[in-house]
XYZ file of C-alpha atoms in Angstrom:
697
model
C 20.537 3.983 26.006
C 22.549 5.136 29.059
C 23.471 8.197 31.045
C 21.436 9.731 33.812
C 18.149 9.773 31.959
C 15.172 7.642 32.909
C 14.206 5.286 30.072
C 10.497 6.006 30.527
C 11.184 9.699 29.955
C 12.943 8.946 26.678
C 9.978 6.852 25.550
C 7.819 9.938 26.008
C 10.328 12.014 24.046
C 10.058 9.613 21.094
C 6.255 9.887 21.245
C 6.263 13.679 21.566
C 4.666 15.963 18.993
C 7.846 18.061 18.883
C 10.070 15.203 17.725
C 7.481 13.928 15.224
C 7.057 17.435 13.803
C 10.811 17.722 13.193
C 10.835 14.356 11.393
C 7.814 15.281 9.236
C 9.317 18.644 8.284
C 12.651 17.041 7.408
C 10.931 14.484 5.135
C 8.280 16.923 3.768
C 5.564 14.404 4.614
C 2.849 17.052 4.547
C 3.262 17.156 0.751
C 1.864 13.929 -0.712
C 2.116 12.779 -4.343
C -0.235 10.407 -6.199
C -0.792 8.993 -9.662
C -4.383 8.828 -10.935
C -5.698 5.250 -11.110
C -8.845 3.187 -10.572
C -10.208 2.333 -8.103
C -7.603 4.068 -5.907
C -4.860 6.586 -6.648
C -1.287 5.238 -6.381
C 1.008 6.745 -3.736
C 4.214 8.082 -5.326
C 6.247 8.443 -2.120
C 9.935 8.500 -3.000
C 9.315 8.289 -6.756
C 7.438 11.450 -7.677
C 8.481 13.092 -10.988
C 7.977 16.526 -9.381
C 8.968 18.141 -6.090
C 6.769 20.791 -4.483
C 8.534 23.120 -2.043
C 6.467 25.148 0.424
C 7.958 28.624 0.858
C 5.277 30.576 2.694
C 2.124 28.548 3.342
C -0.762 29.175 5.738
C -0.674 26.102 7.985
C -4.166 26.814 9.373
C -5.829 25.932 6.046
C -7.310 22.510 5.364
C -6.160 19.970 2.787
C -5.359 21.535 -0.598
C -5.660 19.182 -3.574
C -3.666 20.073 -6.688
C -3.260 18.381 -10.052
C -0.104 19.024 -12.067
C -0.474 18.308 -15.789
C 2.884 18.372 -17.558
C 2.759 20.195 -20.909
C 6.501 20.251 -21.611
C 9.816 20.171 -19.741
C 9.335 23.823 -18.866
C 5.574 24.297 -18.453
C 2.636 22.689 -16.702
C -1.070 23.267 -16.131
C -2.149 23.675 -12.505
C -5.516 22.647 -11.041
C -6.506 23.489 -7.453
C -9.474 21.625 -5.996
C -10.518 20.739 -9.595
C -10.367 24.407 -10.698
C -8.025 25.268 -13.600
C -5.632 28.008 -12.424
C -3.714 28.261 -15.704
C -0.310 27.428 -17.204
C 2.909 28.010 -15.223
C 6.648 27.374 -15.503
C 8.659 24.893 -13.483
C 11.220 26.230 -10.954
C 9.392 29.572 -10.575
C 7.868 30.891 -7.344
C 4.070 30.641 -7.544
C 1.657 32.568 -5.343
C -1.305 30.172 -5.263
C -4.532 31.467 -3.778
C -5.664 29.758 -0.536
C -2.226 28.053 -0.255
C 0.609 30.589 -0.409
C 4.006 30.691 -2.093
C 5.331 27.426 -3.537
C 7.725 26.182 -6.191
C 7.317 23.128 -8.417
C 10.355 21.553 -10.047
C 10.967 18.412 -12.053
C 12.624 15.377 -10.478
C 14.915 13.957 -13.169
C 15.102 10.577 -11.397
C 11.488 9.677 -12.243
C 9.145 10.088 -15.220
C 5.535 11.244 -15.357
C 2.714 8.676 -15.611
C 1.254 7.977 -19.060
C -1.457 10.618 -18.608
C 1.169 13.250 -17.600
C -0.801 13.998 -14.425
C 0.417 14.012 -10.828
C -1.908 14.672 -7.895
C -0.478 16.637 -4.960
C -2.109 16.949 -1.542
C -0.835 19.623 0.845
C -1.983 18.518 4.298
C -1.819 20.583 7.532
C 1.216 19.376 9.451
C -0.771 18.970 12.685
C -2.998 16.420 10.959
C 0.050 14.454 9.770
C 1.536 14.567 13.281
C -1.611 13.096 14.849
C -1.922 10.394 12.191
C 1.731 9.325 12.530
C 1.710 9.318 16.333
C -1.199 6.864 16.203
C 0.909 4.551 14.015
C 4.007 4.787 16.249
C 4.627 2.335 19.075
C 7.525 2.771 21.542
C 8.201 -0.025 24.027
C 10.955 -1.613 26.107
C 12.595 -4.612 24.469
C 12.255 -6.275 27.868
C 11.577 -4.986 31.363
C 15.165 -5.439 32.561
C 16.870 -3.620 29.679
C 17.305 0.008 28.681
C 16.805 -0.818 24.991
C 13.830 0.757 23.245
C 11.948 -0.824 20.349
C 10.338 1.521 17.808
C 7.575 0.152 15.551
C 5.646 2.027 12.882
C 2.584 0.769 10.987
C 2.751 1.892 7.360
C 1.524 0.597 3.999
C 4.410 2.248 2.118
C 7.563 0.417 3.288
C 10.039 3.132 2.255
C 8.087 5.819 4.084
C 7.867 3.746 7.261
C 11.635 3.148 7.288
C 12.371 6.816 6.584
C 10.153 7.980 9.439
C 11.845 5.673 11.963
C 15.331 6.700 10.804
C 14.454 10.383 10.919
C 12.893 10.078 14.375
C 16.102 8.547 15.724
C 18.199 11.175 13.943
C 16.129 14.021 15.393
C 16.319 12.395 18.832
C 20.131 12.293 18.678
C 20.282 15.923 17.515
C 17.962 16.972 20.324
C 20.100 15.134 22.883
C 23.281 16.778 21.571
C 21.643 20.203 21.583
C 20.677 19.771 25.249
C 24.236 18.816 26.154
C 25.725 21.653 24.129
C 23.376 24.166 25.740
C 24.723 23.126 29.146
C 28.326 23.471 27.989
C 27.536 26.772 26.273
C 26.009 28.194 29.442
C 29.074 27.090 31.416
C 31.348 28.871 28.923
C 29.173 31.965 29.190
C 29.476 31.916 32.988
C 33.290 31.525 32.806
C 33.602 34.257 30.155
C 31.710 36.696 32.363
C 34.108 35.968 35.237
C 37.117 36.199 32.916
C 35.982 39.589 31.657
C 35.768 40.928 35.193
C 39.110 39.403 36.274
C 40.859 40.638 33.110
C 39.775 44.203 33.806
C 40.919 43.983 37.432
C 44.219 42.347 36.432
C 44.979 45.067 33.919
C 44.359 47.723 36.574
C 46.653 45.999 39.086
C 49.403 45.648 36.479
C 49.163 49.389 35.813
C 49.419 50.017 39.556
C 52.640 47.924 39.702
C 54.215 49.881 36.860
C 53.129 53.217 38.282
C 54.592 52.400 41.710
C 57.928 51.365 40.225
C 58.114 54.561 38.167
C 57.047 56.832 40.987
C 59.234 55.356 43.724
C 62.180 54.351 41.524
C 61.702 50.825 42.830
C 63.471 48.038 40.928
C 62.810 44.719 42.661
C 62.170 42.991 45.979
C 64.834 41.623 48.221
C 65.169 37.882 48.666
C 63.424 38.080 52.060
C 60.499 40.041 50.625
C 60.168 37.561 47.717
C 59.974 34.717 50.210
C 57.124 36.421 52.072
C 55.341 37.138 48.778
C 55.460 33.478 47.670
C 53.985 32.329 50.983
C 51.202 34.905 50.848
C 50.519 34.098 47.180
C 49.881 30.414 47.988
C 47.460 31.311 50.776
C 45.671 33.886 48.630
C 45.197 31.320 45.832
C 43.482 28.932 48.250
C 41.267 31.766 49.488
C 40.268 32.622 45.900
C 39.452 29.017 45.079
C 37.259 28.858 48.171
C 35.539 32.099 47.136
C 34.799 30.689 43.660
C 33.309 27.547 45.162
C 31.154 29.652 47.491
C 30.047 31.769 44.524
C 29.015 28.653 42.549
C 27.127 27.286 45.556
C 25.341 30.640 46.040
C 24.257 30.677 42.381
C 23.111 27.064 42.658
C 21.102 27.837 45.791
C 19.362 30.734 44.022
C 18.545 28.500 41.044
C 16.785 25.807 43.041
C 14.671 28.412 44.884
C 12.682 29.079 41.666
C 9.615 26.870 40.850
C 11.363 25.584 37.717
C 15.054 25.126 38.472
C 17.473 26.271 35.739
C 20.710 24.337 36.300
C 22.296 24.964 32.907
C 25.950 26.028 33.244
C 26.416 24.803 36.807
C 26.829 21.033 36.380
C 30.424 21.162 35.137
C 31.487 23.419 38.043
C 30.229 21.015 40.726
C 32.996 18.897 42.259
C 31.103 17.117 45.029
C 29.835 13.725 43.662
C 26.831 13.574 46.018
C 25.659 17.040 44.989
C 26.218 16.167 41.323
C 23.989 13.075 41.686
C 21.264 15.079 43.464
C 21.286 17.689 40.689
C 20.884 14.904 38.103
C 17.838 13.579 39.973
C 16.357 17.072 40.150
C 16.803 17.570 36.409
C 15.013 14.282 35.634
C 12.117 15.159 37.947
C 11.808 18.619 36.373
C 11.497 16.965 32.934
C 8.701 14.723 34.247
C 6.928 17.727 35.759
C 7.120 19.678 32.487
C 5.478 16.789 30.618
C 2.746 16.446 33.245
C 2.075 20.194 33.056
C 0.846 19.642 29.492
C -1.471 16.723 30.239
C -2.855 16.870 33.809
C -4.043 19.342 36.415
C -1.849 20.209 39.436
C -4.345 18.400 41.657
C -3.679 15.125 39.856
C -2.191 12.481 42.244
C 0.619 11.624 39.811
C 1.523 15.312 39.531
C 1.558 15.666 43.318
C 3.893 12.667 43.676
C 6.441 14.226 41.289
C 6.093 17.617 42.992
C 6.771 16.078 46.412
C 9.829 14.273 45.028
C 11.151 17.574 43.605
C 10.714 19.328 46.955
C 12.429 16.446 48.750
C 15.442 16.493 46.370
C 15.687 20.290 46.621
C 15.760 20.029 50.411
C 18.594 17.474 50.186
C 20.476 19.818 47.807
C 20.066 22.763 50.188
C 21.385 20.675 53.084
C 24.369 19.551 50.988
C 25.095 23.159 49.941
C 24.963 24.360 53.551
C 27.309 21.585 54.651
C 29.795 22.461 51.885
C 29.559 26.164 52.722
C 30.382 25.466 56.379
C 33.379 23.348 55.370
C 34.640 26.028 52.950
C 34.205 28.810 55.538
C 36.189 26.798 58.107
C 38.970 26.360 55.525
C 38.902 30.093 54.734
C 39.158 31.010 58.444
C 42.166 28.707 58.849
C 43.886 30.334 55.852
C 43.064 33.832 57.147
C 44.637 33.018 60.546
C 47.751 31.703 58.788
C 47.895 34.906 56.738
C 47.750 37.021 59.907
C 51.165 35.691 61.006
C 52.600 36.465 57.593
C 51.089 39.954 57.700
C 52.909 40.592 60.991
C 56.230 39.466 59.487
C 55.696 41.638 56.407
C 55.336 44.746 58.618
C 59.019 44.356 59.576
C 60.077 44.812 55.916
C 60.980 48.344 54.747
C 58.006 50.520 53.801
C 58.654 50.632 50.030
C 58.991 46.867 49.794
C 55.925 46.400 52.011
C 53.818 48.672 49.795
C 55.096 46.986 46.654
C 54.325 43.525 48.116
C 50.743 44.657 48.720
C 50.332 45.731 45.089
C 52.209 42.729 43.741
C 50.107 40.461 45.923
C 46.915 41.671 44.233
C 48.543 41.084 40.856
C 49.493 37.515 41.771
C 45.961 36.787 43.045
C 44.334 38.075 39.856
C 46.794 36.175 37.661
C 46.195 32.897 39.509
C 42.431 33.353 39.308
C 42.692 34.261 35.627
C 44.715 31.110 34.876
C 42.243 28.959 36.824
C 39.320 30.299 34.807
C 41.233 29.794 31.562
C 41.813 26.170 32.545
C 38.081 25.652 33.274
C 37.184 27.283 29.981
C 39.527 25.003 28.065
C 38.131 21.903 29.779
C 34.548 22.963 28.987
C 35.434 23.788 25.368
C 36.980 20.347 24.904
C 33.853 18.758 26.409
C 31.697 20.877 24.069
C 33.654 19.770 21.002
C 33.586 16.073 21.920
C 29.919 15.821 22.888
C 28.319 12.490 21.939
C 24.760 11.255 22.433
C 23.848 8.877 25.232
C 22.038 6.512 22.832
C 23.013 4.543 19.746
C 21.200 2.636 17.027
C 21.370 -1.149 17.434
C 19.357 -2.325 14.398
C 18.245 -0.482 11.280
C 14.530 -0.344 10.459
C 13.285 -3.574 8.868
C 9.971 -4.841 7.502
C 7.907 -7.398 9.391
C 7.579 -10.397 7.017
C 4.048 -11.021 8.290
C 1.518 -8.263 7.526
C 0.133 -6.651 10.673
C -3.107 -5.607 9.016
C -5.364 -7.025 7.828
C -4.935 -10.351 9.624
C -6.082 -13.460 7.694
C -8.269 -14.585 10.595
C -9.976 -11.196 10.598
C -10.459 -11.366 6.817
C -11.999 -14.834 7.005
C -14.220 -13.747 9.872
C -15.358 -10.662 7.979
C -15.975 -12.741 4.850
C -18.122 -15.130 6.865
C -19.848 -12.225 8.563
C -20.660 -10.304 5.389
C -21.333 -13.406 3.301
C -23.594 -15.371 5.625
C -24.297 -13.881 9.035
C -25.207 -10.336 8.033
C -27.509 -11.390 5.151
C -29.283 -13.758 7.548
C -29.600 -10.988 10.100
C -30.946 -8.631 7.447
C -33.485 -11.212 6.303
C -34.558 -11.961 9.869
C -34.689 -8.287 10.747
C -36.684 -7.510 7.625
C -39.055 -10.337 8.463
C -39.376 -9.196 12.064
C -40.074 -5.607 11.056
C -42.495 -6.592 8.272
C -46.063 -6.465 9.593
C -47.440 -8.281 6.518
C -47.706 -12.032 6.070
C -45.281 -13.148 3.327
C -44.795 -16.906 3.263
C -47.031 -19.937 3.683
C -45.037 -20.918 6.768
C -45.822 -17.560 8.379
C -49.499 -17.931 7.494
C -49.679 -21.451 8.950
C -48.026 -20.261 12.177
C -50.945 -17.867 12.716
C -53.979 -19.836 11.506
C -52.975 -23.165 13.146
C -55.568 -25.831 12.158
C -57.435 -23.699 9.636
C -56.790 -25.494 6.294
C -55.265 -23.819 3.256
C -57.232 -24.957 0.229
C -54.977 -23.335 -2.363
C -52.267 -20.884 -3.293
C -52.549 -18.467 -6.185
C -49.367 -16.830 -7.440
C -49.042 -13.395 -8.983
C -50.686 -13.225 -12.397
C -48.118 -13.264 -15.236
C -47.799 -10.022 -17.167
C -48.451 -11.948 -20.376
C -52.071 -12.419 -19.275
C -54.067 -9.280 -19.939
C -57.334 -8.998 -17.980
C -58.366 -10.477 -14.641
C -60.440 -13.292 -16.228
C -58.233 -16.242 -17.158
C -58.693 -18.492 -20.194
C -58.654 -22.008 -18.782
C -57.880 -23.555 -22.128
C -54.283 -22.554 -21.301
C -51.748 -24.537 -19.257
C -49.733 -21.892 -17.410
C -48.816 -22.241 -13.767
C -51.598 -20.016 -12.474
C -54.172 -22.109 -14.391
C -52.969 -25.231 -12.597
C -53.170 -23.469 -9.248
C -56.869 -22.717 -9.806
C -57.429 -26.301 -10.977
C -55.793 -27.519 -7.754
C -58.089 -25.212 -5.773
C -61.129 -26.600 -7.645
C -60.039 -30.144 -6.807
C -59.615 -29.285 -3.131
C -63.155 -27.866 -3.033
C -64.474 -31.421 -3.469
C -63.097 -32.264 -0.019
C -64.603 -29.132 1.532
C -68.214 -29.303 0.229
C -70.687 -30.689 2.754
C -73.677 -31.609 0.591
C -74.546 -33.484 -2.552
C -75.980 -31.715 -5.559
C -75.598 -27.969 -5.885
C -72.915 -26.300 -3.792
C -73.026 -22.729 -2.551
C -69.595 -21.056 -2.104
C -68.892 -17.833 -0.244
C -65.679 -15.859 -0.860
C -64.626 -13.087 1.478
C -61.515 -11.546 3.044
C -60.600 -9.408 6.005
C -59.794 -6.114 4.255
C -60.222 -4.628 0.810
C -57.545 -5.281 -1.840
C -56.707 -8.910 -0.997
C -57.875 -10.196 -4.420
C -61.212 -11.665 -3.349
C -63.062 -10.672 -6.560
C -60.196 -11.967 -8.740
C -60.318 -15.335 -6.958
C -64.145 -15.512 -7.174
C -64.148 -14.740 -10.878
C -61.543 -17.344 -11.786
C -62.790 -20.073 -9.450
C -66.120 -19.760 -11.264
C -64.445 -19.816 -14.681
C -62.269 -22.802 -13.720
C -65.245 -24.879 -12.502
C -67.234 -23.951 -15.628
C -64.355 -25.154 -17.816
C -65.119 -28.671 -16.558
C -68.711 -28.445 -17.877
C -70.241 -27.601 -14.529
C -72.978 -24.965 -14.493
C -71.793 -22.014 -12.404
C -73.591 -18.867 -11.217
C -71.375 -16.081 -9.854
C -73.238 -13.475 -7.783
C -71.688 -10.104 -6.923
C -72.851 -9.788 -3.314
C -70.613 -6.785 -2.614
C -73.394 -4.206 -2.478
C -71.038 -1.367 -1.558
C -68.106 -1.462 -4.026
C -69.075 -3.828 -6.860
C -66.368 -4.568 -9.445
C -67.135 -7.931 -11.053
C -69.354 -6.441 -13.773
C -66.347 -4.384 -14.923
C -64.146 -7.490 -15.138
C -66.815 -9.316 -17.230
C -67.700 -6.317 -19.360
C -71.453 -6.256 -18.547
C -73.677 -3.376 -17.443
C -74.798 -2.979 -13.847
C -78.282 -1.535 -14.428
C -80.127 -4.468 -12.855
C -78.877 -7.275 -10.679
C -78.802 -8.836 -7.208
C -80.313 -5.788 -5.492
C -83.271 -5.684 -7.915
C -84.101 -9.299 -7.056
C -83.808 -8.724 -3.294
C -86.247 -5.806 -3.363
C -88.697 -7.799 -5.548
C -88.395 -5.739 -8.708
C -87.075 -8.538 -10.941
C -87.188 -12.324 -11.186
C -84.080 -14.527 -11.021
C -84.040 -15.279 -14.726
C -84.332 -11.558 -15.456
C -81.167 -10.620 -13.511
C -78.961 -13.498 -14.766
C -76.405 -12.500 -17.427
C -74.463 -14.818 -19.719
C -70.670 -14.516 -19.977
C -68.222 -15.339 -22.752
C -67.512 -18.661 -21.032
C -69.765 -21.674 -21.533
C -71.700 -22.823 -18.456
C -70.729 -19.596 -16.627
C -73.495 -17.075 -15.740
C -73.323 -13.939 -13.658
C -75.563 -11.715 -11.527
C -74.183 -8.223 -11.050
C -74.807 -6.075 -7.990
C -77.254 -3.685 -9.575
C -77.938 -0.248 -8.110
C -76.133 0.330 -4.777
C -78.764 0.317 -1.997
C -78.756 2.609 1.068
C -79.237 -0.347 3.463
C -77.200 -3.378 2.269
C -77.208 -5.280 5.586
C -80.987 -5.054 6.086
C -81.546 -6.035 2.477
C -79.548 -9.258 2.890
C -81.611 -10.296 5.911
C -84.956 -10.659 4.078
C -86.380 -13.957 2.765
C -85.604 -13.129 -0.855
C -81.989 -14.325 -0.374
C -83.157 -17.828 0.614
C -85.601 -17.818 -2.301
C -82.794 -16.917 -4.734
C -80.524 -19.715 -3.509
C -83.287 -22.324 -3.583
C -84.270 -21.450 -7.147
C -80.609 -21.229 -8.290
C -79.838 -24.709 -6.911
C -82.276 -26.152 -9.457
C -80.447 -24.446 -12.317
C -76.715 -24.603 -11.369
C -74.131 -27.010 -9.946
C -72.207 -24.215 -8.156
C -73.454 -20.890 -6.819
C -70.615 -18.531 -5.825
C -71.097 -15.376 -3.735
C -68.423 -12.654 -3.980
C -68.945 -10.915 -0.619
C -67.462 -7.727 0.892
C -64.599 -7.956 3.471
C -65.791 -9.377 6.767
C -63.428 -7.112 8.703
C -65.285 -4.034 7.478
C -69.005 -4.999 7.270
C -71.211 -7.902 8.379
C -72.757 -8.662 4.958
C -70.777 -11.889 4.509
C -72.002 -13.222 7.871
C -75.632 -12.757 6.750
C -75.033 -14.728 3.549
C -72.966 -17.442 5.326
C -76.121 -18.978 6.821
C -77.199 -20.121 3.335
C -73.797 -21.378 2.089
C -72.034 -24.747 2.082
C -68.364 -23.717 1.805
C -66.311 -20.588 2.606
C -63.052 -19.500 0.958
C -61.277 -16.808 2.996
C -58.708 -14.882 0.898
C -55.357 -13.789 2.428
C -52.863 -11.922 0.239
C -49.072 -12.293 0.523
C -47.174 -9.091 1.429
C -50.495 -7.279 1.857
C -52.597 -8.797 4.631
C -51.441 -7.514 8.062
C -50.339 -10.235 10.461
C -52.388 -8.578 13.174
C -55.706 -9.602 11.511
C -54.842 -13.306 11.210
C -55.875 -14.191 14.790
C -59.303 -12.763 13.924
C -59.503 -15.110 10.920
C -58.657 -18.049 13.194
C -61.371 -17.013 15.671
C -63.956 -16.963 12.863
C -62.962 -20.559 12.102
C -63.032 -21.676 15.746
C -66.399 -20.039 16.383
C -67.778 -21.566 13.153
C -69.023 -18.246 11.874
C -68.565 -19.574 8.323
C -69.403 -23.068 7.034
C -66.573 -25.412 5.976
C -64.025 -22.583 6.090
C -60.580 -22.667 4.424
C -57.979 -20.116 3.294
C -56.834 -19.208 -0.206
C -53.325 -17.696 -0.097
C -53.219 -15.154 -2.919
C -50.336 -13.214 -4.528
C -47.539 -15.656 -3.696
C -44.301 -15.697 -5.677
C -43.647 -18.939 -7.570
C -40.150 -20.450 -7.815
C -39.088 -20.563 -11.480
C -42.666 -21.403 -12.393
C -42.859 -24.529 -10.224
C -44.969 -25.170 -7.154
C -42.459 -25.701 -4.405
C -45.245 -25.384 -1.804
C -45.669 -28.966 -0.638
C -48.813 -30.069 -2.403
C -47.327 -33.529 -2.378
C -47.655 -34.298 -6.080
C -44.448 -32.845 -7.486
C -46.168 -30.898 -10.265
C -43.790 -29.441 -12.804
C -44.559 -30.848 -16.216
C -46.903 -29.972 -19.070
C -47.444 -26.350 -18.002
C -46.026 -24.902 -21.189
C -42.671 -23.601 -22.388
C -44.036 -20.073 -22.542
C -44.233 -19.841 -18.741
C -41.428 -22.043 -17.404
C -38.833 -21.498 -20.129
C -38.087 -25.214 -20.077
C -39.737 -28.349 -18.773
C -38.611 -29.861 -15.521
C -36.703 -33.089 -15.861
C -38.358 -36.039 -14.207
C-alpha cells in the first residue's frame, strides 16, 4: 500500500460500515439459505438450489423467515414465519406481505434436499454489517511496514474467503473512484475555461475577417510581422501567469471553507512544496471527517487534528502569497518589456497598427486555447490510466488451526461443567438448605450427644406405620440396632422407662415410639406403650383401638391401670391411649398419679415407653422426664431445621432429660445397605425383596 495516504486511515476504511455494506450487497449476504436438519439447520451458502432476489424490500423490518417447498420445476409452496401463503411459480415477481417484492428462481447447479424444503432468512442489512464488522480484524503485518493483514472469523470457509475478496475489491473500486473524481473535476474546470476561450476566440477571428474586408487589408509587412511575433511571445507569458494566478485564487478560496474541497486543483499545481502541503491537508480532512462521526468537537484527539489542519492551511496560504508575489513581479517585467514594443508599433502605419492589435488578441486566444487543450489531454490520459495505490499480496486462506473453540477452553469447560459446577451446586444447595440432611451435618451440631440409631424412610411395600418384625427388611434391622443400643443407655436394672420426644411436630416421634415398642416385644419382652401426647394423640389410630378411656382417665382417678391398658395384635405389647383431651395437660402431669402409674407398671412390664409431645412446643415431656430412665430425641432428615439443633444440645448439656440420645429419622439408605458407620458391615440376610441382591462378602 503506497501513495500519499496514511496507513492507519486505510485501516479505518477497511473497517468502515460503508465498505462492509458494499461487500454484503454484492454477495447478497442478507439472504441466507438453510436445509432443515436436527439438531441444527445446515447452512447452504454457495450451494443453495434456489436464489432469492430482493427487488423492493423494506429494510426497516426485522428478520423474515421463509420456507420454500418445491412442488415441481415450475411451482413451489411458500411459508412465511410458519404461515402458509400459498402456491407460486418460480421466476415470477412476488409481492410478499411484510417483506416486499421478491423473485425466487431455481439454481440448476444444486438440487433440493430430500424433503424438498429450503429455509430462507431475510435479515436487515444493518444487522449483517454489525455482525461481520465484529468478525473482521485489520492490523499491520508489522510496525515498520505498510502492509495490512485482513482476518475474518467464519464457520463457513467459502463465505469467509468471499467476504475478504469482496472487501478488497470494493476498496480498490473506492480508491479508483476517488482518483477519477479528482481527474473529472479537473476536466470540468478546463472545459469551462475552454468554453469561454472558444467563444472569445471566435469573436476575435470574426473581427480579423471584418477588418480585412472593410479596409481592403491583405497582409502585414515584414516589419509589422516581426513586431507581432515579439508581442505574441510576451502576451503568452502574461496569459500563463494569469492562469497560474487564477488557480491560486481558486485554491485560496477553497481552503478558506471549514471543509476544504480540493478536487480538480491538484493536477494544476506545479509547485512541489504546495503539492505536498495539499496532500497533507487532504489526509487531515479525512481524519477529521471520521472523527466527526465518533467524537465531540471538544475531544482532545479532535482538537489535535483541527490544530494540524489550521497549521497546514496557514502554510498553504503563505506559499500561495509567495507564489503570487513572484508571478506579479514576472508580469510587471513582461509589461515593461511590452511598453517598448508598444512604442515601436506606434511608428507603423495606422492600418497595420490597428490590424496588429486585432491579430494580437487572436494570437493570445489561440495560444491560451492550445494550452488548455494540452492540459485537457494530459488529464484525460491520467483519467484513463488510473490505477489503485494498493495491490493484493496473498489470496485469502484458511487457518489450519481452528480459532474457536480452543481445545484448552473446551477441556476447561468440560472440567468446569463436569466437576466444579456440580460441586458448587451441591455446596450452594447445602448452604442454602436450612434443614439437617446428613448424619455428618447432625453430628456437627450436636457434638457429644450420642446418636443411638438411624431409621431410613419406610419402604412403599410396607403398608401401615406398625412394622411386622418377623420380616428382615433393612428398616427392621435398623430398629433392631436401635433396640440393641438401648442396652448401653439404660441406667437401671429391671424395668426401664423410655421417653420419646422431638423438637417440633412431624419429625416421626410417634412412628419411632410405636415400632421401638413392637421391636422390643418381638424379643419376648413385656412392653407398655403410653400415649402421653395429651394434645394431639395419634397412636390409637395407628393401632386401631378406640380412645374413649386412657392415660387421662387414670391421671384424674377415674380408672385403674388395668382398666386403661389395651392389648395389641402383637404378643407382649400393650398400649394405653390418651383418652379424652383434657383442658390442662401440664397440670395433670404434675400430680402424684403419674408416679403411681409408673411404679405399678414396673411390676408388670420390662419396658414402659412414653410417647410425649414436642419439647419445643410444650413442657409436658419435661414433667414426665423426672420419672424416666432413658430419653430418645427424634430428629428428622430434610425436615428438622438446623436452627433448633443447638437447643437440643443444650437440653443434653443441662441434663434436662435422663440418659439422652438422638434417633435420626427419615434418612435415605444407599442401595438398601447401611453405609452409616455402625462398624459391623451389615449387608447380608436382609432379604432379596428389599436389596434386589445380596451383598458379596
